[in-house]
XYZ file of C-alpha atoms in Angstrom:
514
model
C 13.112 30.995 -10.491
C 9.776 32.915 -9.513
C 6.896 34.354 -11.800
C 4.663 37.424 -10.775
C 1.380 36.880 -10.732
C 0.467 38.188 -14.219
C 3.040 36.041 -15.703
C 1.762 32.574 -13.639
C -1.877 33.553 -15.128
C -0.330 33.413 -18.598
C 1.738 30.558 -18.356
C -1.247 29.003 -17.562
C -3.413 30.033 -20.114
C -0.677 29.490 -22.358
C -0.726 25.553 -21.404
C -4.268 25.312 -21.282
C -4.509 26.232 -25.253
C -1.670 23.998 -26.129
C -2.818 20.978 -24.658
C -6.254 21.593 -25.996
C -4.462 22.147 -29.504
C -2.742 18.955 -29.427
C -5.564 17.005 -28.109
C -7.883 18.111 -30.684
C -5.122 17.589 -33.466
C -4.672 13.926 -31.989
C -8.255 13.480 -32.341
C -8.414 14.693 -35.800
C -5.402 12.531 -36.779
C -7.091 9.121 -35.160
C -10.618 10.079 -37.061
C -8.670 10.321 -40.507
C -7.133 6.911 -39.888
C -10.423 5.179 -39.048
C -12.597 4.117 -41.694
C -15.801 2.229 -41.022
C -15.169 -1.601 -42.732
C -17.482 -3.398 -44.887
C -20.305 -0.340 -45.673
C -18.233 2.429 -46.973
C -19.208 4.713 -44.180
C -23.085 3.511 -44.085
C -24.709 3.702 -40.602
C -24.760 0.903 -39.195
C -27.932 -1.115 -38.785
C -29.209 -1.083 -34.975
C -28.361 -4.262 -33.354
C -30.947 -6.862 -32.484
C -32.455 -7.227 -28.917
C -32.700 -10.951 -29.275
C -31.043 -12.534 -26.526
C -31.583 -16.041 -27.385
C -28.099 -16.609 -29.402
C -26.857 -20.467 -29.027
C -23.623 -21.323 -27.899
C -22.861 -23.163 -31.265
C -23.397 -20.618 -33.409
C -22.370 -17.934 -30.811
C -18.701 -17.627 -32.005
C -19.465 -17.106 -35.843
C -22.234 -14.621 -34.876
C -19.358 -12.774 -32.557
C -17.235 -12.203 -35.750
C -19.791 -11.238 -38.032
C -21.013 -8.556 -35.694
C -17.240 -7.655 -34.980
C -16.683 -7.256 -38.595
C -20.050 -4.963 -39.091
C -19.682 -2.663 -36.026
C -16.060 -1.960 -35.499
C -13.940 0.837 -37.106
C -10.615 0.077 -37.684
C -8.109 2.268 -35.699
C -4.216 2.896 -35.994
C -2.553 4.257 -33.640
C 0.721 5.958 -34.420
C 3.804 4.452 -32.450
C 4.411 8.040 -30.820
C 0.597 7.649 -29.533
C 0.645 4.666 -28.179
C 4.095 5.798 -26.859
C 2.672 8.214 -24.688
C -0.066 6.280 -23.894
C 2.156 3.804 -21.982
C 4.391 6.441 -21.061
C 3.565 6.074 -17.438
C 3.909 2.553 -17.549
C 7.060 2.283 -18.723
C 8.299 4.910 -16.265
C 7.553 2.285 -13.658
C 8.795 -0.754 -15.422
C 11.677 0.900 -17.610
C 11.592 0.051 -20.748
C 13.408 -3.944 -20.480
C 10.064 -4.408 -18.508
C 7.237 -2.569 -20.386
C 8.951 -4.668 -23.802
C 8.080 -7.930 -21.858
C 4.125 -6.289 -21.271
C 4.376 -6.186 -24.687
C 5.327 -8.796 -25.723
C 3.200 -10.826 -23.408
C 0.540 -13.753 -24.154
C -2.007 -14.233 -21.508
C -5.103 -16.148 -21.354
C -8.006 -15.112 -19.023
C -10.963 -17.854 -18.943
C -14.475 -16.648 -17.297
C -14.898 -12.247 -18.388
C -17.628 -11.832 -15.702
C -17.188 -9.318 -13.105
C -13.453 -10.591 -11.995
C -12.119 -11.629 -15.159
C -13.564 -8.164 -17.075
C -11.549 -6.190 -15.007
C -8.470 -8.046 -15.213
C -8.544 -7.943 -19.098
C -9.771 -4.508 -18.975
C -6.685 -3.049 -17.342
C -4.101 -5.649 -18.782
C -4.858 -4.547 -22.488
C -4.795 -0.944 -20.892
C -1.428 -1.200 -19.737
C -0.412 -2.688 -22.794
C 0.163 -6.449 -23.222
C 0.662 -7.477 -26.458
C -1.723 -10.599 -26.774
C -4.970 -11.472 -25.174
C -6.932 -15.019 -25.743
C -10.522 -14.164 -23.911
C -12.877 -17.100 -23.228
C -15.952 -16.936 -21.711
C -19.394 -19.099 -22.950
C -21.854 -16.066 -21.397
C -23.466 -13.332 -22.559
C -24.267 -9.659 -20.731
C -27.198 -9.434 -18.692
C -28.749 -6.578 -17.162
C -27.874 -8.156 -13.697
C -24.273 -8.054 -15.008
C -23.979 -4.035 -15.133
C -23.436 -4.116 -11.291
C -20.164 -5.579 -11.969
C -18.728 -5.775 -15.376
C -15.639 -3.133 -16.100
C -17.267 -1.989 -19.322
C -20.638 -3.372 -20.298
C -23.753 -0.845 -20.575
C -27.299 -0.893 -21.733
C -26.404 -1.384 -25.184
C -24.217 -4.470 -24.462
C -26.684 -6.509 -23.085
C -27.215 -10.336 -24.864
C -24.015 -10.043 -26.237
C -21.197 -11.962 -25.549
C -18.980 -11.010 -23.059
C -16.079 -11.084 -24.533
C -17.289 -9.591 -27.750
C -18.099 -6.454 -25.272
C -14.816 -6.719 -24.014
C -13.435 -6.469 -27.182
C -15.106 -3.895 -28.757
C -14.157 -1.377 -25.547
C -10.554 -2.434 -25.620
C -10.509 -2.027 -29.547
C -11.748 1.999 -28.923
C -8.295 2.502 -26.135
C -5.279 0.125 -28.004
C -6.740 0.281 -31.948
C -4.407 -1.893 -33.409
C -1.492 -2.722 -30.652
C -3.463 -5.408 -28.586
C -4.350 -8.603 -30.484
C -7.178 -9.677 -29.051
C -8.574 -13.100 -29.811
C -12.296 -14.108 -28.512
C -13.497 -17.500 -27.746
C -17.071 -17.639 -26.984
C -17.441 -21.248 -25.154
C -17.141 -22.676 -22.280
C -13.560 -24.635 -21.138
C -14.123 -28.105 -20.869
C -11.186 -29.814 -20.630
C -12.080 -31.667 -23.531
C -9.333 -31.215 -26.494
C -12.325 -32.357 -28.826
C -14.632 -29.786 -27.441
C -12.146 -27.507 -26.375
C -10.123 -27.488 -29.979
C -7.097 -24.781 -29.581
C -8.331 -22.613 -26.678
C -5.210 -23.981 -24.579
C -2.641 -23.260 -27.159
C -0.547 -20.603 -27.363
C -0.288 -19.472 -30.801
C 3.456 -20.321 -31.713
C 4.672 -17.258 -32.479
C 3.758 -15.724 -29.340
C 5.214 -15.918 -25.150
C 8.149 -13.792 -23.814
C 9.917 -17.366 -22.717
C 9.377 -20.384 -24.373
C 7.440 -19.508 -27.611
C 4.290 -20.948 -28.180
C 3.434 -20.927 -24.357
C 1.231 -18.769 -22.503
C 3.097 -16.360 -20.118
C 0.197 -16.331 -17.767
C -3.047 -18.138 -17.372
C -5.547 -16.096 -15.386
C -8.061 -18.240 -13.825
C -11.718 -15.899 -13.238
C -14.118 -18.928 -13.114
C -16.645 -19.480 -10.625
C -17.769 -22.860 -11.074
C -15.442 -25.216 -9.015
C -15.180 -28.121 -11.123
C -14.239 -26.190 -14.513
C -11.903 -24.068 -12.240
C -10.502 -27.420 -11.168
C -9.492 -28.698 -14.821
C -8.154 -25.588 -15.818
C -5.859 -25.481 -12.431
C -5.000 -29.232 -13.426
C -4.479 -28.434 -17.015
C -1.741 -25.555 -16.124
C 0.034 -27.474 -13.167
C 0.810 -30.555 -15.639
C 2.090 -28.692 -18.332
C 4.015 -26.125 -15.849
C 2.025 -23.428 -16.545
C 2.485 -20.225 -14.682
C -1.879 -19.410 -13.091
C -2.940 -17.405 -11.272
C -6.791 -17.770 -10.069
C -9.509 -15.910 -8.337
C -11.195 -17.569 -5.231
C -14.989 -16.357 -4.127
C -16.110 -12.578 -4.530
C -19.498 -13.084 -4.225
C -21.506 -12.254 -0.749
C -18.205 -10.165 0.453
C -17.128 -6.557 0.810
C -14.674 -5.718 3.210
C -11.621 -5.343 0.802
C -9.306 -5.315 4.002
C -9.270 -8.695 3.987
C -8.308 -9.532 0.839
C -5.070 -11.740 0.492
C -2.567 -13.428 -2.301
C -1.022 -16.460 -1.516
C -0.703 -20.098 -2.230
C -3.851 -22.394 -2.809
C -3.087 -24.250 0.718
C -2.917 -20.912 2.524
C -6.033 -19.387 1.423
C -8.540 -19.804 4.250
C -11.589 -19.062 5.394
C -13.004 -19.455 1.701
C -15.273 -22.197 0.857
C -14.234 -21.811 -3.087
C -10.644 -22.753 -2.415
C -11.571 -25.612 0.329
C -13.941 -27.381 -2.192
C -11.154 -26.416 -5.070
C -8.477 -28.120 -3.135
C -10.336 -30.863 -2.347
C -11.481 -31.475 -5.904
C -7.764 -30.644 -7.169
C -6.131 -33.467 -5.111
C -8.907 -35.854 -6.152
C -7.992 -34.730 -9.466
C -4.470 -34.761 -9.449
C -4.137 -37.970 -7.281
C -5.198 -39.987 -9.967
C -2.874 -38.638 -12.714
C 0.812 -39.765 -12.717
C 1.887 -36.912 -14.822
C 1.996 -35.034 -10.873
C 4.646 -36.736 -8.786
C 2.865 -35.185 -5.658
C 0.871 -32.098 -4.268
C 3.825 -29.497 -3.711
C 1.754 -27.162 -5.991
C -0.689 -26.652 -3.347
C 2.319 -24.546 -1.473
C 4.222 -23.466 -4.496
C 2.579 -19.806 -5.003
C 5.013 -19.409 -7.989
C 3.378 -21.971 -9.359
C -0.587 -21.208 -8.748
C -1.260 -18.426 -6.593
C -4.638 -17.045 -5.621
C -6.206 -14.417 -4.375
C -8.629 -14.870 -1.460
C -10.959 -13.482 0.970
C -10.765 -14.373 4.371
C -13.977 -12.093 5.330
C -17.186 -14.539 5.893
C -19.692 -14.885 3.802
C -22.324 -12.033 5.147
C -24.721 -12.931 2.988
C -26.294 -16.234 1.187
C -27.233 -17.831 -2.103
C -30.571 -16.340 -3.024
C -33.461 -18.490 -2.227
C -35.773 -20.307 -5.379
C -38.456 -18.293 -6.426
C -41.864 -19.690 -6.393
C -41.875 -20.225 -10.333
C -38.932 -21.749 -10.440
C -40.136 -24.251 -7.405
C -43.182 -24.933 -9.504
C -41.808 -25.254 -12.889
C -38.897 -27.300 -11.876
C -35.464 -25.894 -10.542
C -33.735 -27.895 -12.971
C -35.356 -25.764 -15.885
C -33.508 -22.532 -14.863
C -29.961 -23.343 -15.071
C -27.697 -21.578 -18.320
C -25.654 -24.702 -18.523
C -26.312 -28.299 -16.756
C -24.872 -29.352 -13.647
C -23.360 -25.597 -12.955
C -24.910 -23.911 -9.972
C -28.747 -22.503 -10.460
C -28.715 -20.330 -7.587
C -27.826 -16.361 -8.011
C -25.056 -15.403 -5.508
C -25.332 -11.804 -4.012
C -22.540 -9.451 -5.241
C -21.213 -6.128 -3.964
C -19.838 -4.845 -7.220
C -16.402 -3.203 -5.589
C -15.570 -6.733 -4.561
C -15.262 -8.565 -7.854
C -13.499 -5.515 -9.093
C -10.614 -5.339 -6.372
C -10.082 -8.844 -7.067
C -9.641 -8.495 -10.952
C -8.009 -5.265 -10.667
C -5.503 -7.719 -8.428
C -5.203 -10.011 -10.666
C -4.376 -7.708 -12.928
C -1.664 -5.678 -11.061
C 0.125 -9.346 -9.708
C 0.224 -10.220 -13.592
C 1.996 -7.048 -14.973
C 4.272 -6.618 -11.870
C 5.785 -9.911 -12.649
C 5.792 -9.901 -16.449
C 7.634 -6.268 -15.931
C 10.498 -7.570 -14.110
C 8.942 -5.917 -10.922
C 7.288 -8.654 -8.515
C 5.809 -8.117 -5.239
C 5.954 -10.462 -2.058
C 2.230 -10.495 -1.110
C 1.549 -11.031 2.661
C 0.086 -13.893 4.198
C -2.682 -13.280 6.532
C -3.088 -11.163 9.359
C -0.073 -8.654 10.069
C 1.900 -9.373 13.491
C 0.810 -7.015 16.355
C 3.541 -4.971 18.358
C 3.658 -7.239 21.163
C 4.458 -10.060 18.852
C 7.351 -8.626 16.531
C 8.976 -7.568 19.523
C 8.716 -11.023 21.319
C 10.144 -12.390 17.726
C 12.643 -9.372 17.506
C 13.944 -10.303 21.504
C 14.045 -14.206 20.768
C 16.564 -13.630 17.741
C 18.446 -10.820 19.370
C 19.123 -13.194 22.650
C 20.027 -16.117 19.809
C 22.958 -14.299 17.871
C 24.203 -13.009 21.863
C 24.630 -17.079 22.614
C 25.831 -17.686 19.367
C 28.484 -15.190 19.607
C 29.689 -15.700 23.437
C 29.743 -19.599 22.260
C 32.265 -18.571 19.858
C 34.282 -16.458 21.797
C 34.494 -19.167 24.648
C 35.530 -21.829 21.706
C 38.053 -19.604 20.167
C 40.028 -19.026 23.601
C 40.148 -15.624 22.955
C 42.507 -14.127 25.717
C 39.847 -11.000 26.766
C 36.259 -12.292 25.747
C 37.129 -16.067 26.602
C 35.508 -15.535 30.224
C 32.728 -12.462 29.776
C 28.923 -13.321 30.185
C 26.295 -12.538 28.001
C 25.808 -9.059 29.141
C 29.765 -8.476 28.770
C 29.716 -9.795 25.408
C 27.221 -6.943 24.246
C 29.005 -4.789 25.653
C 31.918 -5.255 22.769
C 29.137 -6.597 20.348
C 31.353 -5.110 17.359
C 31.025 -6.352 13.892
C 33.792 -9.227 13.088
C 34.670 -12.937 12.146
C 35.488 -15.357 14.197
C 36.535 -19.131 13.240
C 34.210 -18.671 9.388
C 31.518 -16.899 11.401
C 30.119 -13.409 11.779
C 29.512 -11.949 14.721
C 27.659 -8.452 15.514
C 24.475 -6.846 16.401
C 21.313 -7.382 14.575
C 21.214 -5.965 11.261
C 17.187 -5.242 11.568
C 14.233 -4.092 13.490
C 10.648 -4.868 14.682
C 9.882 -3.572 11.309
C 12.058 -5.874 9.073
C 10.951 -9.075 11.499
C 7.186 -8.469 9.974
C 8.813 -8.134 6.869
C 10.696 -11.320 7.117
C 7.413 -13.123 8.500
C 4.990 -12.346 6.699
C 5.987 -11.232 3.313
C 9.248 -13.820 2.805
C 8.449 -16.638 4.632
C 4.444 -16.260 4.593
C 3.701 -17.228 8.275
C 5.755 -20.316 7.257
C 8.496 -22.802 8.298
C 10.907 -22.564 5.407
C 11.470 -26.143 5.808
C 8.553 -27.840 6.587
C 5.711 -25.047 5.587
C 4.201 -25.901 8.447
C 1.899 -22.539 10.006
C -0.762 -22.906 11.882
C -0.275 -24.415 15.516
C 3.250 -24.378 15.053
C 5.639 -21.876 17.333
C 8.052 -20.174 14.824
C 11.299 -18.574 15.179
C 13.797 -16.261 13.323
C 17.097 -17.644 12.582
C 20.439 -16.859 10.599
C 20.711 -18.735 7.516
C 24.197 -18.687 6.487
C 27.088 -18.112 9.375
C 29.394 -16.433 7.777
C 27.114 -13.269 6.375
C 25.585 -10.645 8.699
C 21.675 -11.124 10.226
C 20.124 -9.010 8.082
C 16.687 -9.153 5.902
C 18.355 -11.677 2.983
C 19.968 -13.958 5.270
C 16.803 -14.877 7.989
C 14.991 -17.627 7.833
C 11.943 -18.496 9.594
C 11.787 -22.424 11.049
C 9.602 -24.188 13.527
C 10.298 -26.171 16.382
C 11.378 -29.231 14.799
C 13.073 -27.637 12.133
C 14.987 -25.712 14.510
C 16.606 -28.623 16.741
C 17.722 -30.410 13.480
C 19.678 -26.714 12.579
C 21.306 -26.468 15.691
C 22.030 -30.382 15.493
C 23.761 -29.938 12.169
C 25.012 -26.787 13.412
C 27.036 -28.250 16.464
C 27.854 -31.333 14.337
C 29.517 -29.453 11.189
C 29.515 -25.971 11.858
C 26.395 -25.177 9.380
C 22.913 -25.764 10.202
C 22.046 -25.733 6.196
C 23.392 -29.074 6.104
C 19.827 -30.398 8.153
C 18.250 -29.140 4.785
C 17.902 -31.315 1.960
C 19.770 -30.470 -1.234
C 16.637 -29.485 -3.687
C 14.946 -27.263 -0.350
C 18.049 -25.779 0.716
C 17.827 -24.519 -3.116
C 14.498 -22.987 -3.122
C 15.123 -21.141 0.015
C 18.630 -19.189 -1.269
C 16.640 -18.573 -3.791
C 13.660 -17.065 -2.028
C 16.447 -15.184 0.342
C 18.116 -13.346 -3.132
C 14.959 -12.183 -3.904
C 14.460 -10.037 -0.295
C 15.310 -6.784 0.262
C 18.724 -6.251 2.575
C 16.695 -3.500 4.540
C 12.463 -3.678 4.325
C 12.499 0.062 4.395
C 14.689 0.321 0.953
């Protein structure tokens, strides 16, 4: 169908008014609904600059002011509707109901955390528990996803709040905690508890802890808390004195190098952990199900800031928001902290929409190396098959070579097994490496300073993406051991492993490309 030029000017027009018509009657609709609570449309009396609130009385002030400054808005389901309309095109709508219906708890709102819950209650989850002790400072506005002038000596999450209030109204429960996490049930009270009536799963359980603290030994007890009581976290490692956002990696806690936040975390997590025999050992270092994080392997470019001369004089100790936490400022690129919450963020939704990603591990393989990788496997299945052939006593293929046997390297089954070409590419073997297996043995998890290969998994299913498995030198003699013993190299696996790793292989793609 085509339009002259006249009539495209027209149509435009035309769409221009009605959208501007709608708009403006959407507007009109949302300002009828709101009514100002408490003064019977009064103006509101100017906030005070005081900056000096208490952390006791920090909470109860929060409310108050909540009460006294926010409108009250209802949005109409087809409003909100269209709101997530794009959302739920991506998710379908099985997946945006379990957004919805998500509870999540984010502890520390600074520049990470703030983003994370910015764009979480933006795309629409149902329940958000925010907990942060601090307030906005001006040094904050470099960072924070929503704080301005007028925010400052606030609580954080009270500016949170009232932002997220003015886009969802009344379809994102928001519940602030203004203190600091402790680990302390008695000082702590019900922060960790899931209100019963909320969770997608198991009711009364969080969905997803999301872990924006930057204070290593707090971070540690809330890691602790969520790996004893099987707690799905997923936590932020250092943004400060970074910017290259190229370098930026999710993965599990042991991975995550190059980061001196996750190698004191570690440390102080198995110190932790050691101790506690609710934690039969440290697989949840390598379990990124469990607690994954997201890391920058860039170095530090630039350090803590030096002590100023007053504080020198006056006594260091004198300048610090909260004892033993760390006195001096960190340098932050605000894009950083940002990238990392909007991360956060996208990891969080992705998997509570029935859509998760396989993050990569590390550096992607060069050329050179996916082909060595791609050759090594290629030559493997070629042995494979001619041993076959020679075993089976086949009348025409009992006696050919290697190159012979390629030359009739059609798909078919011989004795339980199949036998063909390579079902992938150069392209699927970085797949397989990086984003499956993570750089790892699927047996041993060993990585660094170990020589890895590709092999097939299960004998009698092609080589392609969901039946490859990556194993290191060791783990590769035992294969071929079992292999030649029994016919099945999954039998050098132990029971519980050889589990987790079908498992991890149903999840792949048959083709990296689809």
């Amino acid at each position: 169908m085509s339009f002259n030029k006249n009539g495209s000017r027209a149509a435009a027009v035309t769409g221009f008014m009605l959208g501007s018509a709608i708009t403006t009657l959407v507007s009109l609709y949302l300002t009828r609904t709101t009514r100002t609570s408490g003064n019977n449309g009064t103006a509101q009396k100017s906030r005070s600059s005081s900056t000096s609130l208490s952390l006791s009385s920090a909470s109860a002030s929060a409310s108050a002011s909540s009460r006294q400054n926010e409108k009250e808005i209802i949005i109409p389901p087809e409003i909100r509707s269209e709101q997530l309309s794009r959302n739920e095109l991506y998710f379908g709508p099985a997946g945006m109901e379990s957004i919805v219906g998500a509870s999540i708890l984010i502890v520390g709102l600074g520049g990470v955390g703030s983003h994370t819950a910015h764009m979480l209650a933006r795309a629409g989850v149902g329940y958000l528990r925010l907990v942060d002790f601090d307030q906005v400072t001006l040094s904050s506005l470099n960072r924070h996803a929503c704080a301005t002038l007028e925010d400052v000596g606030i609580p954080k999450v009270e500016c949170l709040k009232r932002f997220l209030y003015k886009v969802c109204g009344n379809h994102c429960d928001i519940d602030l905690r203004v203190q600091m996490y402790t680990g302390d049930v008695e000082k702590d009270g019900d922060m960790m508890t899931c209100p019963p009536s909320k969770g997608n799963g198991q009711k009364g359980k969080w969905d997803i802890v999301i872990d924006a603290i930057d204070d290593v030994p707090t971070k540690a007890r809330l890691l602790a808390h969520c790996i004893k009581n099987d707690i799905r976290v997923i936590s932020c490692m250092g943004a400060g004195g970074k910017s290259d956002m190229t370098r930026l990696h999710i993965s599990d806690l042991k991975t995550a190098s190059r980061d001196p936040l996750a190698s004191k975390l570690r440390q102080t997590l198995k110190r932790t952990l050691k101790k506690d025999k609710d934690v039969k050992d440290l697989s949840f270092l390598e379990d990124v199900d469990q607690v994954a994080v997201i890391y920058s392997s860039e170095k530090v470019v630039v350090k803590l800031a030096d002590f100023t001369e007053e504080q020198k004089k006056e006594g260091i100790h004198k300048f610090g928001a909260v004892d033993n936490m760390r006195i001096r400022v960190i340098p932050v690129l605000g894009t950083m902290p940002a990238i990392m919450g909007q991360s956060l963020a996208a990891m969080a939704l992705c998997e509570l929409g029935g859509k998760p990603f396989n993050p990569m591990s590390g550096e992607r393989l060069g050329r050179n190396v996916r082909h060595k990788l791609f050759q090594h496997f290629k030559n493997r299945e070629s042995k494979f098959r001619q041993r076959l052939e020679i075993e089976a006593k086949e009348e025409e293929d009992a006696s050919k070579s290697v190159s012979d046997a390629d030359e009739s390297n059609s798909p078919r089954m011989i004795n339980g097994s199949w036998v063909g070409p390579a079902q992938i590419d150069s392209d699927d073997v970085e797949y397989v490496f990086s984003e499956v297996w993570r750089n790892r043995c699927c047996v041993s998890g060993d990585t660094l300073g170990t020589v890895l290969e590709l092999s097939r998994w299960d004998l009698s299913k092609p080589c392609h993406c969901k039946n490859i498995v990556l194993l290191g030198v060791k783990a590769m003699v035992k294969f071929d051991e079992a292999m030649a013993a029994s016919g099945d190299g999954r039998n050098s696996v132990p029971y519980e492993l050889r589990q987790k790793i079908e498992a991890r292989l149903a999840s792949c793609k048959v083709d990296s490309r689809a």
